[in-house]
Amino acid sequence: MWEGQTHEPRPRRSWVPVCATACVFAVAFGSVSLTSADMGLTYDEPIYGSKAMLAREWLALLAGGQASYAVSNEAIGHYWAGKDQHPGVVKLVGALGSATIGSALGGLASFRVAGPLFFATLCASVCWFLQRYGWPAAVFGTGSLATMPRVFGHAHLMALDVPVAAMSFLTAVAFLKAVRDPRWRWAVVFAVVWGLALGCKLNAFFVPFPLVAWWLVYRGGRPLRLLACAALVAPLVFWLTWPWLWYDTIARVGSYVAFHGGHGRIAVDYLGRTYADPPAPWHYPLVMTAITTPGVTLLAWCYGLWNHVGRADRRRPEAVLMAMCALVQMAAVALPGVPKYNGVRLFLPAFPFLCVLGGLGAATALDGLARWGEGRGGLGGIVGRRGLVTALAPVLLLMPGLAATVGSFPSWLSYYNGLVGGPRGALRAGFEPTYWGDAYLRPLAWLSSNAPSRARVVICQPGIIGTLVDSYRGAVVREDLEFTEDPRELRSADYCVFHTRRNEVWPQARVLLDRGRPVYVWDLDGAPLAVVYEAAEVRRVLSEGNAEPAAN
């Protein structure tokens, strides 16, 4: 038992945890895969998806008798060109996933298969970890993570944020196992898992800092065995899983670090102001977490932090580690000068750690409630039935999060909770109603169903045709529709369309949004996410004196 730990983790029955974890994996993967086609593409997905398809072709060469060519500088340069400056693990998982289970899923679910796989792995890992503290902790901790609408939305995407969250959490779990078991093999496992996390996204670089700090507080001395493995094995795994680094390694690692160190400033609307350079204030991660997490989940986090981290008499070292890991992920984004944008995406790896704390907090609260009800009559007697509390109460506590996730379908990335008045309240308070392009799906589908033959459509935002429209051609977007991003054609085109992230669209679009009457609105709880305007309405609103003269 750790020094200061108040409760010994409960022993497991050999088959129950395995079956429960497998069920969690299956449900998490299935729920995301089945709704994959309902969520629009985001800006980065065509890039990541095309890289995964190139990786799939490269793997086919490697396994098809052309290994010598596949590992040549020429082939690596073609299939693994590092223009996107993101590592290889997610691309490899996307490639293998689309070639295996993706073929059964088909369509967009096959293209996006890496997201559901990593999400299912993350949920299963949280469930496995928390089972030692009892089923209420496991049920609520796992369920609260899966029913965070923004996390559930990100799980659909061929992107890097859920993968790095999954592997960062697994790194911390492997670290705890290596601490308990002094054999070298667990130190190697820890290093391999961290290397895979580094191979997902740069956020994983910060994972060891709270682990080492925790070791120094609770174990004393220097974790030389773990540090040695981490220093030797993790970089090797990172290098092996990103073939682009196999040639000119030092120069390419340098370009990778330089790219992310000098990442371009991306604007964000936050509390009624637009920030880019300098970025949003330090409290952006805290505020965005507070207003985009279902209320019961937020309360469970707070109680878990207070009861298992803040109170010295009940402090659990493992809970302290979870809190430290979450804090470091948020602090890395909160630092002055660090870009802050796109909702909770950049600090998403903090959430599994917080949900573990929430699971512990909910289990403790329910245990206290059951003890209070023991020996009492009436309602107290019902509450005192531990079997009822264990089986039913954690599920009931998940209902608000589940309702929020179902209610925000399929615009999960636009969810805001009641603290800010939902999506409409967030819009009034100066937060972004949408941010990553997923809202374009519905208006483009509406145009394909309602626009006349060869209609000309202006998109009031640069870069959308080459990313989203071209990706939707033939499936969502009719082939005969003509699109342009030329602001000079606003008055002559048949329609204009844009999403409602104000800092990304032209000034004319902002005027239309404020004064015009759209022919089609895609919204969430009354907050417009994307709009379509007909030509006559565009000309009326943009009459002399009504519009700013030029696009940004």
XYZ file of C-alpha atoms in Angstrom:
552
model
C 0.000 0.000 0.000
C 1.294 3.487 -0.805
C 2.194 5.661 2.130
C -0.843 7.790 2.915
C -3.282 5.644 0.953
C -6.559 5.224 2.792
C -8.061 2.268 0.951
C -6.500 -0.809 -0.545
C -7.620 -1.341 -4.155
C -10.086 -4.181 -4.392
C -8.866 -7.522 -5.730
C -10.116 -8.529 -9.166
C -11.726 -11.705 -10.347
C -9.739 -12.841 -13.299
C -12.463 -12.971 -15.937
C -14.780 -10.134 -14.894
C -12.396 -7.241 -15.560
C -11.387 -8.682 -18.915
C -14.982 -9.155 -20.062
C -16.021 -5.715 -18.813
C -13.075 -4.064 -20.514
C -13.778 -5.898 -23.772
C -17.423 -4.801 -23.635
C -16.397 -1.188 -23.060
C -14.047 -1.359 -26.044
C -16.766 -2.820 -28.276
C -19.449 -0.328 -27.221
C -17.120 2.661 -27.539
C -15.882 1.596 -30.963
C -19.352 0.727 -32.219
C -21.060 3.886 -30.999
C -18.528 6.096 -32.736
C -18.254 4.053 -35.936
C -22.026 3.891 -36.397
C -22.343 7.676 -36.209
C -19.180 8.457 -38.169
C -20.938 9.520 -41.365
C -23.226 11.916 -39.471
C -20.415 14.270 -38.476
C -18.916 16.595 -41.068
C -15.280 16.528 -42.092
C -12.906 18.907 -40.378
C -10.149 20.956 -42.007
C -7.263 18.653 -41.131
C -8.877 15.304 -41.872
C -8.280 15.273 -45.635
C -4.573 15.810 -44.903
C -4.314 13.140 -42.204
C -6.486 10.735 -44.189
C -4.420 11.091 -47.349
C -1.260 10.460 -45.324
C -2.817 7.307 -43.869
C -3.690 6.090 -47.373
C -0.096 6.686 -48.482
C 1.072 4.739 -45.431
C -1.268 1.920 -46.455
C 0.278 1.816 -49.933
C 3.732 1.834 -48.346
C 2.839 -1.067 -46.046
C 1.575 -2.989 -49.080
C 4.978 -2.516 -50.711
C 6.727 -3.609 -47.537
C 4.644 -6.774 -47.248
C 4.463 -7.494 -50.961
C 8.024 -8.417 -51.756
C 9.291 -4.884 -52.416
C 10.770 -4.211 -48.998
C 14.113 -3.027 -50.367
C 12.399 -0.312 -52.401
C 9.941 0.516 -49.593
C 12.767 1.441 -47.212
C 14.724 3.410 -49.818
C 15.113 7.159 -49.562
C 13.058 7.580 -52.723
C 10.075 5.606 -51.422
C 10.233 7.194 -47.989
C 10.297 10.615 -49.614
C 7.193 9.782 -51.634
C 5.061 7.937 -49.081
C 6.237 9.646 -45.901
C 7.048 13.219 -46.948
C 6.953 15.265 -43.761
C 5.188 18.366 -45.029
C 2.413 17.939 -42.469
C 5.043 17.623 -39.690
C 3.109 15.057 -37.667
C 4.515 11.660 -36.592
C 3.605 8.237 -37.893
C 1.622 6.223 -35.318
C -1.843 7.557 -36.189
C -1.086 7.196 -39.904
C -0.013 3.584 -39.412
C -3.068 2.747 -37.304
C -5.293 4.445 -39.878
C -3.614 2.487 -42.660
C -3.881 -0.881 -40.913
C -7.373 -0.169 -39.642
C -8.747 0.828 -43.040
C -7.173 -2.247 -44.639
C -8.732 -4.623 -42.077
C -11.860 -3.691 -40.131
C -12.302 -0.558 -42.216
C -13.191 -2.660 -45.247
C -16.222 -3.963 -43.337
C -17.253 -0.501 -42.174
C -16.988 1.202 -45.544
C -17.328 4.873 -46.467
C -16.354 7.599 -44.043
C -16.161 5.140 -41.129
C -13.319 3.340 -42.912
C -11.530 6.622 -43.591
C -11.859 7.611 -39.923
C -11.275 4.223 -38.320
C -8.212 5.314 -36.308
C -10.279 7.715 -34.195
C -12.775 5.112 -32.946
C -9.967 2.598 -32.341
C -8.020 4.985 -30.125
C -11.209 6.157 -28.382
C -12.202 2.567 -27.616
C -8.691 1.894 -26.327
C -8.870 4.962 -24.102
C -12.270 4.067 -22.618
C -11.215 0.452 -22.071
C -8.004 1.605 -20.363
C -9.873 3.899 -17.980
C -12.309 1.085 -17.189
C -9.503 -1.405 -16.544
C -7.625 1.013 -14.316
C -10.647 1.996 -12.223
C -12.026 -1.499 -11.643
C -9.588 -1.975 -8.787
C -11.520 0.742 -6.924
C -14.916 -0.888 -7.435
C -17.595 -0.884 -10.099
C -19.114 2.517 -9.244
C -15.741 4.149 -9.903
C -15.230 2.203 -13.129
C -18.745 2.768 -14.457
C -18.858 6.483 -13.746
C -15.237 7.237 -14.660
C -15.460 5.436 -17.995
C -18.999 6.583 -18.789
C -18.321 10.207 -17.935
C -15.406 10.261 -20.372
C -17.457 8.649 -23.133
C -20.367 11.054 -22.582
C -18.368 14.264 -22.735
C -19.876 15.583 -25.996
C -16.692 17.238 -27.222
C -14.555 14.190 -26.479
C -17.125 11.950 -28.157
C -17.112 14.268 -31.168
C -13.334 14.252 -31.476
C -13.410 10.451 -31.290
C -15.046 10.403 -34.739
C -12.222 12.215 -36.472
C -9.150 11.133 -38.384
C -7.070 13.431 -36.222
C -4.410 13.303 -33.524
C -6.047 14.525 -30.343
C -7.900 11.417 -29.119
C -4.941 9.179 -30.065
C -2.482 11.222 -28.026
C -4.962 11.322 -25.132
C -5.243 7.523 -25.201
C -1.512 6.913 -25.357
C -0.725 9.568 -22.732
C -3.102 7.909 -20.298
C -1.652 4.477 -21.068
C 1.821 5.891 -20.462
C 0.821 6.941 -16.945
C -0.783 3.548 -16.280
C 2.327 1.729 -17.545
C 4.440 3.964 -15.313
C 2.432 2.955 -12.242
C 2.833 -0.702 -13.149
C 6.579 -0.240 -13.590
C 6.764 1.467 -10.203
C 4.986 -1.432 -8.496
C 6.910 -4.137 -10.340
C 10.706 -3.636 -10.267
C 11.382 -5.975 -13.182
C 12.973 -4.371 -16.204
C 10.316 -5.576 -18.595
C 7.762 -3.155 -17.170
C 10.219 -0.294 -17.461
C 10.607 -1.225 -21.130
C 6.826 -1.404 -21.574
C 6.515 2.070 -20.089
C 9.165 3.415 -22.458
C 7.572 1.755 -25.499
C 4.142 3.154 -24.670
C 5.561 6.636 -24.194
C 7.378 6.295 -27.511
C 4.052 5.430 -29.173
C 2.483 8.463 -27.494
C 5.264 10.655 -28.886
C 4.501 9.084 -32.245
C 0.939 10.435 -32.027
C 1.486 14.111 -31.229
C 3.893 16.481 -29.524
C 1.669 16.836 -26.417
C 3.075 13.515 -25.204
C 6.437 15.184 -24.601
C 5.012 16.611 -21.368
C 3.763 13.304 -19.931
C 6.959 12.287 -18.021
C 7.233 15.572 -16.095
C 4.409 14.834 -13.617
C 5.470 11.184 -13.452
C 8.988 12.041 -12.313
C 7.725 14.715 -9.905
C 5.288 12.220 -8.395
C 8.055 9.632 -8.010
C 10.203 12.093 -6.103
C 7.345 12.881 -3.696
C 6.010 9.378 -3.079
C 8.966 7.092 -3.693
C 12.075 9.134 -3.052
C 15.394 8.745 -4.801
C 15.865 8.802 -8.542
C 13.869 6.622 -10.937
C 17.035 5.699 -12.820
C 15.696 2.456 -14.264
C 12.618 4.132 -15.728
C 14.491 7.204 -16.897
C 17.147 5.102 -18.610
C 14.533 3.087 -20.484
C 12.589 6.203 -21.380
C 15.699 7.957 -22.683
C 16.814 4.996 -24.809
C 13.686 3.138 -25.894
C 11.081 5.874 -26.384
C 13.087 7.865 -28.992
C 13.804 4.618 -30.828
C 10.074 3.771 -30.972
C 9.314 7.319 -32.134
C 11.924 6.981 -34.882
C 10.817 3.505 -35.973
C 7.160 4.466 -36.306
C 7.888 7.555 -38.435
C 9.850 6.387 -41.482
C 10.368 9.975 -42.659
C 13.005 10.201 -39.891
C 14.968 7.226 -41.206
C 17.002 9.534 -43.476
C 18.526 12.879 -42.449
C 17.306 12.145 -38.944
C 18.835 15.074 -37.079
C 17.792 17.663 -39.659
C 14.257 16.317 -39.867
C 13.785 16.138 -36.111
C 15.028 19.713 -36.005
C 12.490 20.794 -38.628
C 9.740 19.013 -36.690
C 10.590 20.856 -33.480
C 11.019 24.171 -35.321
C 7.673 23.786 -37.093
C 5.744 23.331 -33.872
C 7.801 25.909 -32.013
C 6.935 28.511 -34.641
C 3.365 27.382 -35.392
C 1.323 30.112 -37.042
C -1.108 32.048 -34.887
C -4.721 30.885 -35.242
C -7.446 33.295 -34.186
C -10.010 32.451 -31.530
C -13.114 34.290 -30.319
C -13.070 34.197 -26.537
C -15.210 36.208 -24.122
C -16.197 38.651 -26.830
C -12.697 39.353 -28.148
C -10.684 37.912 -31.008
C -7.198 36.733 -30.027
C -4.390 35.588 -32.301
C -1.131 37.361 -31.554
C -0.904 37.561 -28.581
C -2.948 34.397 -27.970
C -5.901 34.067 -25.621
C -5.301 34.570 -21.869
C -3.907 31.896 -19.587
C -7.345 30.978 -18.215
C -8.642 29.814 -21.617
C -8.183 26.049 -20.851
C -9.898 26.361 -17.467
C -12.863 28.366 -18.724
C -13.376 26.212 -21.817
C -13.256 23.059 -19.693
C -15.763 24.515 -17.226
C -18.332 25.459 -19.892
C -18.016 22.416 -22.178
C -18.164 19.593 -19.601
C -21.547 18.196 -18.464
C -22.379 19.520 -15.002
C -22.474 16.238 -13.071
C -19.124 15.224 -14.549
C -17.657 18.573 -13.544
C -18.950 18.189 -9.988
C -17.508 14.670 -9.757
C -14.104 15.957 -10.877
C -14.196 18.663 -8.214
C -15.232 16.236 -5.492
C -12.601 13.731 -6.533
C -9.922 16.421 -6.465
C -11.028 17.668 -3.068
C -11.524 14.281 -1.438
C -8.605 12.303 -2.861
C -6.033 15.015 -3.569
C -6.862 18.041 -1.420
C -7.597 16.253 1.873
C -4.404 15.002 3.480
C -6.208 12.360 5.550
C -7.753 10.737 2.458
C -5.142 11.510 -0.137
C -4.434 8.731 -2.626
C -1.055 8.840 -4.344
C -2.514 7.505 -7.595
C -5.176 10.212 -7.524
C -2.450 12.789 -6.984
C -0.672 11.454 -10.073
C -3.871 11.770 -12.134
C -4.303 15.358 -10.972
C -0.686 16.205 -11.761
C -0.966 14.736 -15.266
C -4.126 16.725 -15.977
C -2.581 19.884 -14.589
C 0.536 19.607 -16.727
C -1.505 19.106 -19.915
C -3.551 22.218 -19.193
C -0.618 24.262 -17.944
C 1.323 23.551 -21.148
C -1.439 25.296 -23.102
C -2.047 28.004 -20.494
C 1.534 29.321 -20.658
C 1.931 32.871 -22.018
C 2.665 32.915 -25.720
C 1.320 29.396 -26.346
C -1.467 29.351 -28.988
C -4.938 28.679 -27.575
C -7.747 27.891 -29.994
C -10.203 25.221 -31.203
C -12.102 24.673 -27.984
C -10.687 21.900 -25.790
C -8.780 20.137 -28.560
C -5.248 21.154 -27.590
C -5.580 19.964 -23.979
C -7.866 17.000 -24.577
C -5.279 14.590 -23.000
C -6.150 16.095 -19.596
C -9.666 14.658 -19.620
C -9.059 10.926 -19.028
C -7.040 11.796 -15.933
C -9.826 14.057 -14.679
C -12.425 11.357 -15.377
C -10.445 8.917 -13.226
C -10.664 11.472 -10.426
C -14.364 11.843 -11.161
C -14.833 8.090 -10.927
C -13.093 8.002 -7.560
C -15.105 10.998 -6.372
C -18.439 9.539 -7.477
C -17.656 6.164 -5.890
C -16.710 7.809 -2.584
C -19.834 9.973 -2.579
C -22.079 7.000 -3.312
C -20.378 4.918 -0.641
C -20.970 7.688 1.874
C -24.592 7.945 0.798
C -25.072 4.199 1.245
C -23.512 4.283 4.713
C -25.780 7.179 5.660
C -28.850 5.182 4.604
C -27.965 1.972 6.443
C -30.394 1.209 9.215
C -32.773 3.989 8.238
C -36.353 3.579 7.141
C -38.175 4.945 4.112
C -36.013 6.560 1.454
C -32.928 6.228 3.612
C -33.399 2.473 3.737
C -33.573 2.297 -0.045
C -30.435 4.408 -0.341
C -28.728 2.172 2.199
C -28.966 -0.878 -0.009
C -25.419 -1.076 -1.255
C -26.247 -3.380 -4.147
C -28.728 -0.852 -5.472
C -26.256 2.002 -5.098
C -23.452 0.026 -6.720
C -25.518 -1.139 -9.678
C -27.852 1.749 -10.404
C -26.581 5.041 -8.992
C -23.455 5.382 -11.205
C -25.613 4.819 -14.288
C -28.126 7.430 -13.155
C -25.308 9.916 -12.613
C -24.298 9.408 -16.258
C -27.723 10.369 -17.598
C -27.065 14.150 -17.838
C -23.878 13.546 -19.838
C -25.621 10.992 -22.035
C -28.493 13.419 -22.622
C -26.002 16.146 -23.549
C -24.222 13.840 -25.992
C -27.431 12.647 -27.624
C -28.890 16.154 -27.630
C -25.879 17.681 -29.385
C -25.806 15.025 -32.131
C -24.021 15.415 -34.531
C -22.608 18.825 -33.590
C -20.705 17.567 -30.573
C -17.848 20.043 -31.069
C -20.331 22.907 -30.566
C -21.627 21.736 -27.180
C -21.744 24.152 -24.251
C -23.243 23.365 -20.846
C -25.773 25.211 -18.703
C -23.145 27.282 -16.884
C -22.946 29.529 -19.935
C -26.528 29.012 -21.087
C -25.883 26.332 -23.704
C -24.809 27.122 -27.271
C -26.975 30.246 -27.467
C -25.641 31.568 -24.192
C -22.072 30.860 -25.300
C -22.682 32.800 -28.514
C -24.037 35.774 -26.554
C -21.030 35.597 -24.199
C -18.604 35.825 -27.123
C -17.506 32.209 -27.552
C -17.207 30.416 -30.888
C -20.274 28.363 -31.878
C -18.173 26.232 -34.240
C -14.531 26.118 -35.237
C -13.185 23.216 -37.311
C -15.339 23.108 -40.436
C -17.580 20.158 -39.507
C -20.676 22.398 -39.744
C -20.259 22.745 -43.538
C -21.654 19.258 -44.180
C -25.338 20.126 -43.785
C -25.470 23.346 -45.849
C -23.497 21.695 -48.654
C -25.919 18.770 -48.584
C -28.853 21.226 -48.626
C -27.418 22.979 -51.681
C -27.025 19.653 -53.460
C -30.695 18.898 -52.786
C -32.144 22.348 -53.505
C -29.880 24.393 -55.782
C -30.736 24.506 -59.510
C -28.505 22.855 -62.078
C -25.052 24.403 -62.400
C -25.736 26.871 -59.601
C -22.797 29.049 -58.622
C -21.952 29.179 -54.912
C -19.595 31.540 -53.106
C -17.908 30.218 -49.968
C -17.060 33.191 -47.778
C -13.909 31.635 -46.360
C -10.625 30.774 -48.068
C -9.409 27.186 -48.338
C -12.734 25.374 -48.023
C -13.015 24.306 -51.659
C -9.643 22.551 -51.698
C -10.260 20.749 -48.414
C -13.923 20.081 -47.672
C -15.802 20.661 -50.943
C -13.419 18.561 -53.024
C -13.582 15.811 -50.383
C -17.387 15.816 -50.539
C -17.615 15.817 -54.368
C -19.702 12.980 -55.725
C -20.858 11.844 -52.283
C -22.416 14.905 -50.621
C -21.836 17.655 -53.186
C -23.315 17.398 -56.691
C -20.798 17.407 -59.513
C -22.557 20.206 -61.421
C -22.413 22.779 -58.614
C -19.754 25.449 -59.148
C -17.921 26.897 -56.161
C -15.739 29.957 -55.816
C -13.983 31.794 -53.008
C -13.832 35.122 -54.855
C -15.534 37.917 -52.855
C -16.140 39.870 -56.075
C -18.744 37.280 -57.055
C -20.896 37.682 -53.957
C -23.515 39.791 -55.725
C -23.605 37.711 -58.899
C -23.549 34.150 -57.567
C -26.721 32.179 -56.851
C -25.853 31.431 -53.217
C -23.263 32.047 -50.588
C -22.436 29.710 -47.703
C -20.212 29.896 -44.632
C -19.934 28.642 -41.079
C -20.329 31.047 -38.184
C -16.817 31.241 -36.803
C -16.654 34.995 -37.283
C -12.878 35.410 -37.190
C -12.475 33.098 -40.223
C -15.088 34.467 -42.639
C -15.064 37.639 -44.737
C -16.384 40.969 -43.377
C -19.271 40.715 -45.842
C -20.233 37.367 -44.302
C -20.284 38.913 -40.845
C -22.639 41.626 -42.136
C -24.888 38.976 -43.657
C -24.866 37.048 -40.407
C -25.901 40.151 -38.443
C -28.486 41.591 -40.859
C -29.529 38.961 -43.376
C -32.220 36.291 -43.526
C -30.647 32.984 -44.547
C -32.550 30.506 -46.653
C -31.014 27.652 -44.672
C -29.553 27.497 -41.136
C -27.773 24.567 -39.511
C -27.930 25.184 -35.765
C -27.556 23.612 -32.346
C -30.179 24.639 -29.799
C -30.829 27.867 -31.673
C -27.187 28.867 -32.159
C -26.425 29.044 -35.915
C -23.419 26.958 -36.958
C -23.584 27.366 -40.750
C -25.818 29.375 -43.086
C -26.835 29.686 -46.743
C -28.042 32.940 -48.349
C -29.769 33.358 -51.682
C -28.546 35.896 -54.239
C -31.395 38.368 -53.721
C -30.825 38.519 -49.981
C -27.076 38.945 -50.456
C -27.640 41.893 -52.805
C -30.160 43.483 -50.428
C -27.898 43.274 -47.398
C -24.724 44.232 -49.231
C -26.264 47.336 -50.772
C -24.276 50.569 -50.551
C -23.305 51.452 -47.004
C -24.293 48.072 -45.612
C -21.080 46.120 -46.055
C -17.399 46.486 -45.532
C -15.592 46.818 -48.858
C -13.218 43.880 -48.920
C -12.596 40.437 -47.547
C -9.831 39.733 -45.059
